[in-house]
Short mmCIF file of C-alpha atoms in Angstrom, two decimals:
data_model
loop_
_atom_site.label_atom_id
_atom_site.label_comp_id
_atom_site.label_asym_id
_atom_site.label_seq_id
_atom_site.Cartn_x
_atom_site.Cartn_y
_atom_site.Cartn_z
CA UNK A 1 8.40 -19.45 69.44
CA UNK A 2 11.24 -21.99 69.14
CA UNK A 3 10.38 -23.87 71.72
CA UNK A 4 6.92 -24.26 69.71
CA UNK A 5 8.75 -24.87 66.82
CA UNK A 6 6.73 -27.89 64.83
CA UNK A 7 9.18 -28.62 62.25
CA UNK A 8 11.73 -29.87 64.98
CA UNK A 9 15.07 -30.39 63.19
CA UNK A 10 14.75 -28.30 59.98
CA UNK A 11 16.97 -25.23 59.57
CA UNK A 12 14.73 -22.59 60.58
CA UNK A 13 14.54 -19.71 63.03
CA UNK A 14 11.32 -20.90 65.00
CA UNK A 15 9.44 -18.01 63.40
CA UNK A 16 6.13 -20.01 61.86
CA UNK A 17 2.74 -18.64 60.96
CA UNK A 18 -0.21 -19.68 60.38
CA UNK A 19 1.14 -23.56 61.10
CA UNK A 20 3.25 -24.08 58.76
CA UNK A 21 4.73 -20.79 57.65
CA UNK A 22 8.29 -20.76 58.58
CA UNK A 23 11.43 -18.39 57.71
CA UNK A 24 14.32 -20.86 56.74
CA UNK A 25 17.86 -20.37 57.49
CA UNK A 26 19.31 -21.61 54.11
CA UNK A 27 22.43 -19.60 52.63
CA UNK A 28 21.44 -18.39 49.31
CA UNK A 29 22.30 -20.09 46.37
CA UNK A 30 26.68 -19.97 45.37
CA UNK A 31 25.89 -18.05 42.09
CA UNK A 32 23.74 -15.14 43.65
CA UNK A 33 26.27 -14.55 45.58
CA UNK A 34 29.19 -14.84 43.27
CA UNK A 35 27.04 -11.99 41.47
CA UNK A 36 26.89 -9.91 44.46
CA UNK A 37 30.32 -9.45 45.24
CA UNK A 38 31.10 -9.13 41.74
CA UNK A 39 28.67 -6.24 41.74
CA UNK A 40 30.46 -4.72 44.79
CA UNK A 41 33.92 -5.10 43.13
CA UNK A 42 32.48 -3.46 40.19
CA UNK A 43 30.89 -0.89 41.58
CA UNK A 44 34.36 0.11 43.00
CA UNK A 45 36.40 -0.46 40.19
CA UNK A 46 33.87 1.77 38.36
CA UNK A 47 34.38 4.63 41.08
CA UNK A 48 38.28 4.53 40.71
CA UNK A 49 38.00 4.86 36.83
CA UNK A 50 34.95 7.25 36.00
CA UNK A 51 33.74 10.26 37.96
CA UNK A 52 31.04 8.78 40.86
CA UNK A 53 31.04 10.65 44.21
CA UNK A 54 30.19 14.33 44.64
CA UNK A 55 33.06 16.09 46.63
CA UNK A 56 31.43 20.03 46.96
CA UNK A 57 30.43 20.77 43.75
CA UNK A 58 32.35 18.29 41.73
CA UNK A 59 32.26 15.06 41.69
CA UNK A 60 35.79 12.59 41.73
CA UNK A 61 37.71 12.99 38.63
CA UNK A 62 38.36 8.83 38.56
CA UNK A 63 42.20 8.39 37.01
CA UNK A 64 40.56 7.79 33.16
CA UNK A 65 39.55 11.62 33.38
CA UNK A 66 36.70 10.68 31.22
CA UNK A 67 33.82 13.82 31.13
CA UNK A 68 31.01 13.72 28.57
CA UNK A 69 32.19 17.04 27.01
CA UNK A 70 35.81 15.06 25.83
CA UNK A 71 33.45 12.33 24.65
CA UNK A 72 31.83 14.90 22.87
CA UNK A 73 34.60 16.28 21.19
CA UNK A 74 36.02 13.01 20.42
CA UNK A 75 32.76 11.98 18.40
CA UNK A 76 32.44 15.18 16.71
CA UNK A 77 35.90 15.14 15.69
CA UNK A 78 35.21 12.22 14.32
CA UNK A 79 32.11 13.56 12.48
CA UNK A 80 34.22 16.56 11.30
CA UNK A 81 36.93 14.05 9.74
CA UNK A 82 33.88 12.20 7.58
CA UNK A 83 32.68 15.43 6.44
CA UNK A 84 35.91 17.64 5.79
CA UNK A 85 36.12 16.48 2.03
CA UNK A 86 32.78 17.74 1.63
CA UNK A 87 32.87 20.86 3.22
CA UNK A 88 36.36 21.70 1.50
CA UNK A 89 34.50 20.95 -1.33
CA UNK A 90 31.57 23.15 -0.89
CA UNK A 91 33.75 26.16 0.04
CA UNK A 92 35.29 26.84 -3.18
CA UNK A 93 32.16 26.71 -5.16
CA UNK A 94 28.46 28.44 -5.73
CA UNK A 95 24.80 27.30 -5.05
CA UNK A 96 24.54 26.47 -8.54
CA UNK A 97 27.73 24.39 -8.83
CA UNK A 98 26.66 22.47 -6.12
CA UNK A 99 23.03 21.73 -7.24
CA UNK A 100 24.79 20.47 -10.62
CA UNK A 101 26.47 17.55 -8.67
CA UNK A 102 24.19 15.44 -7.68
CA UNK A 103 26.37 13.97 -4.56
CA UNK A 104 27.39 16.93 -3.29
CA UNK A 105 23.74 18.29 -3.48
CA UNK A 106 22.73 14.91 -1.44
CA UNK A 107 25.35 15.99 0.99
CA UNK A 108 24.36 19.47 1.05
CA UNK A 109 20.33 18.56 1.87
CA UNK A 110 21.23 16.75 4.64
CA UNK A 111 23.47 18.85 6.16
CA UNK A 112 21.49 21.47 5.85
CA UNK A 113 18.76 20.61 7.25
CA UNK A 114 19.70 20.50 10.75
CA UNK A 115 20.41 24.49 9.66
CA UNK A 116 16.67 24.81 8.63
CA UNK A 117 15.11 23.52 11.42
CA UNK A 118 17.43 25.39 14.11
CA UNK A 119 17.27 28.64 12.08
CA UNK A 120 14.23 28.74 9.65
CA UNK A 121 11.19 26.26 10.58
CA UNK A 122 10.14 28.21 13.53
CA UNK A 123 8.59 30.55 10.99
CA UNK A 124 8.34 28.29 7.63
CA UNK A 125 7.42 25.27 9.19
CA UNK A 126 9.95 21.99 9.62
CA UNK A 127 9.18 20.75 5.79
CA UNK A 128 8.87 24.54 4.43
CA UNK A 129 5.00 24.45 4.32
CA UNK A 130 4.66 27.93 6.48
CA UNK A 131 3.14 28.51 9.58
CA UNK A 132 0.44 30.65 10.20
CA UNK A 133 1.40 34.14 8.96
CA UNK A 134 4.42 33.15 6.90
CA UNK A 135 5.90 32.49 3.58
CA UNK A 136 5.30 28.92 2.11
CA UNK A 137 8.73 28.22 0.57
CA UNK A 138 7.29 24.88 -0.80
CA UNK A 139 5.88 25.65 -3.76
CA UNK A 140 7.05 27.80 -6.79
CA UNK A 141 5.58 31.61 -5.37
CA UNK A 142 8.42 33.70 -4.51
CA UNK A 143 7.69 37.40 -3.23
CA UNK A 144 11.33 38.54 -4.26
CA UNK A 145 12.22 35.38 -6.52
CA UNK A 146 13.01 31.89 -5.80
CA UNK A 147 16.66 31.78 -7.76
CA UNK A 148 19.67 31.08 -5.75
CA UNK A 149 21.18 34.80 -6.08
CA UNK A 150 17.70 36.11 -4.81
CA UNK A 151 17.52 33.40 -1.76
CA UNK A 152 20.61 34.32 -1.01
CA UNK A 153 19.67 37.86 -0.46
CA UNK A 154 17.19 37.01 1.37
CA UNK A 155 18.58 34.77 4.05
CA UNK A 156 21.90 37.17 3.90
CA UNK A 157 20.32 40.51 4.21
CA UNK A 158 16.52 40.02 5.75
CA UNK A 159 13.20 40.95 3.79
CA UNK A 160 11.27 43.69 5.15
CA UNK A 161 8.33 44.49 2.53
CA UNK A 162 6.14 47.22 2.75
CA UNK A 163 2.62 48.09 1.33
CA UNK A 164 1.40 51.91 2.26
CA UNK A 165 -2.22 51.91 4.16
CA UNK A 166 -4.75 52.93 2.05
CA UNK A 167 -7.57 54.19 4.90
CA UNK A 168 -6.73 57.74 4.36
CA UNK A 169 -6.72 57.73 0.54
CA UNK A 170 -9.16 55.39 -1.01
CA UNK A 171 -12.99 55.62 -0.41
CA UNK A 172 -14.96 52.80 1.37
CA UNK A 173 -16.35 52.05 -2.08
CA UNK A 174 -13.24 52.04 -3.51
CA UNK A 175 -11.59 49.54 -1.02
CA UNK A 176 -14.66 47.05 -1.48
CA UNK A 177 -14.05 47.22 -5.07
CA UNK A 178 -10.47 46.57 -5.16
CA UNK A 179 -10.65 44.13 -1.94
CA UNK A 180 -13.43 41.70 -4.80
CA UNK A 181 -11.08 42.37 -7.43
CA UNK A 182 -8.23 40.78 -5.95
CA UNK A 183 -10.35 37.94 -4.86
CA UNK A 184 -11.37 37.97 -8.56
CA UNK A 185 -7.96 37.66 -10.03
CA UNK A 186 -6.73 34.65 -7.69
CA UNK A 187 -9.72 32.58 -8.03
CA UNK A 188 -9.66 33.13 -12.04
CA UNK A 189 -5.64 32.92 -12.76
CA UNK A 190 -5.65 36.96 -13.22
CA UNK A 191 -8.54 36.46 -16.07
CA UNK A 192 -11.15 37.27 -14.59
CA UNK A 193 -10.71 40.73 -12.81
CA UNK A 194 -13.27 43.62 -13.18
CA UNK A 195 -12.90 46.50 -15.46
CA UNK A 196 -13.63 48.82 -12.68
CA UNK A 197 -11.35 47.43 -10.26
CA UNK A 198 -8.50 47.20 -13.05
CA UNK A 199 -9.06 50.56 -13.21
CA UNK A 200 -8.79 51.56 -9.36
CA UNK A 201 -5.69 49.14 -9.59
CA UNK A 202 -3.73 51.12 -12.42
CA UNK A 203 -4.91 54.77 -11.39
CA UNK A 204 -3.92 54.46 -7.61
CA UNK A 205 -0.38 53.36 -8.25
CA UNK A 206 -0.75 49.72 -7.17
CA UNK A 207 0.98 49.21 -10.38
CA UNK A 208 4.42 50.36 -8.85
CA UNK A 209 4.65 47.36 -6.73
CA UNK A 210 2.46 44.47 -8.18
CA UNK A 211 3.40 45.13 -11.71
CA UNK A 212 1.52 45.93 -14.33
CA UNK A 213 0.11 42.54 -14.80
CA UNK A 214 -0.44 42.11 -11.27
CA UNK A 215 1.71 39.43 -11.16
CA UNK A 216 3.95 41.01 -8.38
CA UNK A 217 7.04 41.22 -11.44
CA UNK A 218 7.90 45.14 -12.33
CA UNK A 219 10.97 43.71 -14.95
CA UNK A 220 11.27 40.38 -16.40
CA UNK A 221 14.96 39.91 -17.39
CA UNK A 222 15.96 38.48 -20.51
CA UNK A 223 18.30 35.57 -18.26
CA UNK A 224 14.60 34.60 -16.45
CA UNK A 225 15.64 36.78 -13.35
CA UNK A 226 12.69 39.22 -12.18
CA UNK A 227 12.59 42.68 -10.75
CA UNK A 228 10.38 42.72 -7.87
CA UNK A 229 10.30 44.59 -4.52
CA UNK A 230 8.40 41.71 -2.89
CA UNK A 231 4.84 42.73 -3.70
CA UNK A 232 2.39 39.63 -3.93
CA UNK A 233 1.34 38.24 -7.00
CA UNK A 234 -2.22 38.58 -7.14
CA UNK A 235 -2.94 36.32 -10.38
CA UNK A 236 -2.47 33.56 -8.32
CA UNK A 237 -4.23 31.49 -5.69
CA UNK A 238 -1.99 31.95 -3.07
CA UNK A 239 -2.51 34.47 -0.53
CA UNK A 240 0.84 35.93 1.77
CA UNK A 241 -1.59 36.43 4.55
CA UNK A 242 -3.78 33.84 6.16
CA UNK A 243 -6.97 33.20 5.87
CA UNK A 244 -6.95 35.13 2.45
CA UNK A 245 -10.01 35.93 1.01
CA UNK A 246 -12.28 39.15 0.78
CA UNK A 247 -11.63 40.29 4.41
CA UNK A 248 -8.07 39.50 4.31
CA UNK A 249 -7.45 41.18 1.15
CA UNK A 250 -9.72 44.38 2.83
CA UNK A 251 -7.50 44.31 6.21
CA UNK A 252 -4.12 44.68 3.66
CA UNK A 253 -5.43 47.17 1.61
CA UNK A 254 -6.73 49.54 4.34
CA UNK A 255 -3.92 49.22 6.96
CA UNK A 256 -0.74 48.03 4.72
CA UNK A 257 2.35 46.01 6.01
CA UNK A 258 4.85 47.05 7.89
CA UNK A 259 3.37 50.54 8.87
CA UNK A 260 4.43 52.07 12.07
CA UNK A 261 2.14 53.82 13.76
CA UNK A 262 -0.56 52.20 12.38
CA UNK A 263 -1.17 49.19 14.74
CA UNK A 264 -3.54 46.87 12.73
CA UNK A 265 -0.43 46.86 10.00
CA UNK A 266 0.28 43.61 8.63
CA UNK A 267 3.77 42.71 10.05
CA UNK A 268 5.99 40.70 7.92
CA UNK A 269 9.75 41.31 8.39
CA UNK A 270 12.76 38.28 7.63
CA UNK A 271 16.15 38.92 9.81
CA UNK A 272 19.67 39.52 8.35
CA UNK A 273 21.21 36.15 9.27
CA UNK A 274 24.53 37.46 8.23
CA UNK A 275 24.58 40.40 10.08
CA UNK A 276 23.72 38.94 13.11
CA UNK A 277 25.70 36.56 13.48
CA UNK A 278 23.77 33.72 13.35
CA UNK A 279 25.11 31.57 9.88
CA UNK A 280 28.15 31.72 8.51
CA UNK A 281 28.76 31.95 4.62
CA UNK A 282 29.49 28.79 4.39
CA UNK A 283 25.73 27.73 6.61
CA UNK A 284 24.21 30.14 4.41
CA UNK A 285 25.03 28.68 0.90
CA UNK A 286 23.82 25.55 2.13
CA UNK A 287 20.91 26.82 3.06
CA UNK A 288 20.20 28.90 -0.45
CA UNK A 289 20.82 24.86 -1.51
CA UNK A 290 17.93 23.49 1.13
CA UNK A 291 15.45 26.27 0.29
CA UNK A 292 15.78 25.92 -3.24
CA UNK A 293 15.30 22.59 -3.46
CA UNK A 294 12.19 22.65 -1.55
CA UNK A 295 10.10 24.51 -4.14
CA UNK A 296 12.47 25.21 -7.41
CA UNK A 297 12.51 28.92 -8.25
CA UNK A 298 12.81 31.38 -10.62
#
């Protein structure tokens, strides 16, 4: 082609197309290639400092040593020197003393809720709103009560409530009537319940758990602390068990909670953090701290 070439004289290779297509022979320009060997030497320099080439199963070491796990360390180290005067802090006192400073309580929320979503919102949902089947802990409804002492029992220790099946001891009648009753008493604040099933409610021994107001409180004490063994209030409009409602209340009355052998039992059980493990007293303090702050207590 070169002897064809029609650009006689110009710094090509003789490769042309189409007429007047031709591949030149012109260097590229002095700053590419300033950039390319500064690339190379970099790329080098970078090799001998950081680890780069895989060598078996490891790669080179580079003479820094760097590794992601010491630059790890390092930066929580440094997150562990910003929070030390807090945490010191914290250790030495009670949920209580630490919801009375408003600082430390800022501190507490937001280290805690790392804690809650690792540990709790799998169950209660990432703001505390409940997911299907489990306790809202945003709003003021507590099934064993919502003050700091109680939460901490709960989170310590587990909750593991239990309501006896009723399918060999009340009559079909009688379930219908107490399954509207309930419905009665959340949609009316507790006011508006039927004599009859007020009746079934009190001479069946429901009583022993709910209370006798229904409210779900067997002793209110004189410091605003409540007796309860986690039965649900039923003066109230919110129901433990989704989607509530006649049939819901029906389902819990005839087959109970937390009833082995009895497989349509409604199953609500809360681990023991503590004894497994899981949160340390420390973790768990600020997490009585999170969880009351999300819907008060009593």
């Amino acid at each position: 082609m070169a002897e064809n070439n029609p650009f006689p004289g110009e710094n090509n290779t003789g490769h042309v197309w189409d007429d007047n297509l031709r591949e030149l022979k012109n260097p590229p320009p002095r700053w590419w290639m300033m950039g390319f060997w500064a690339s190379i030497l970099f790329v080098i320099g970078y090799s001998l400092l950081y680890p780069t080439w895989p060598v078996g199963q490891e790669p080179t070491q580079g003479v820094l040593g760097w590794t992601q796990m010491k630059e790890y360390e390092k930066g929580m180290e440094q997150v562990e020197s910003k929070r030390a005067k807090f945490e010191d802090r914290i250790r030495g006192m009670s949920a209580n003393e630490i919801l009375a400073d408003p600082g430390l309580t800022q501190y507490t929320l937001a280290s805690a809720k790392v804690l809650f979503g690792d540990n709790c919102s799998a169950c209660h949902g990432s703001g505390g709103q409940g997911n299907p089947g489990y306790p809202v802990l945003a709003d003021d409804d507590w099934l064993y009560g919502g003050g700091t002492a109680k939460i901490t029992e709960s989170i310590t220790g587990g909750r593991q409530g239990a309501m006896t099946p009723h399918q060999t001891i009340l009559t079909e009648t009688e379930v219908d009537t107490l399954a509207n009753w309930v419905v009665q008493m959340s949609e009316t604040a507790g006011q508006g319940g039927s004599d009859e099933g007020w009746t079934l409610f009190k001479s069946k021994g429901c009583t022993a758990c709910h209370g006798q107001e229904a409210n779900g409180i067997l002793v209110a004490l004189p410091n605003g602390d409540v007796v309860t063994v986690g039965a649900a209030n039923l003066t109230d409009g919110i129901w433990r068990f989704e989607p509530g409602g006649y049939e819901s209340a029906r389902h819990t009355i005839l087959y109970g909670v937390n009833q082995s052998g009895v497989p349509e039992s409604r199953g609500a059980v809360m681990p023991a953090f503590a004894e497994a493990g899981k949160l340390s007293e420390q973790e768990i303090k600020k997490l009585v701290v999170y969880v009351h702050s999300l819907g008060g207590g009593r």
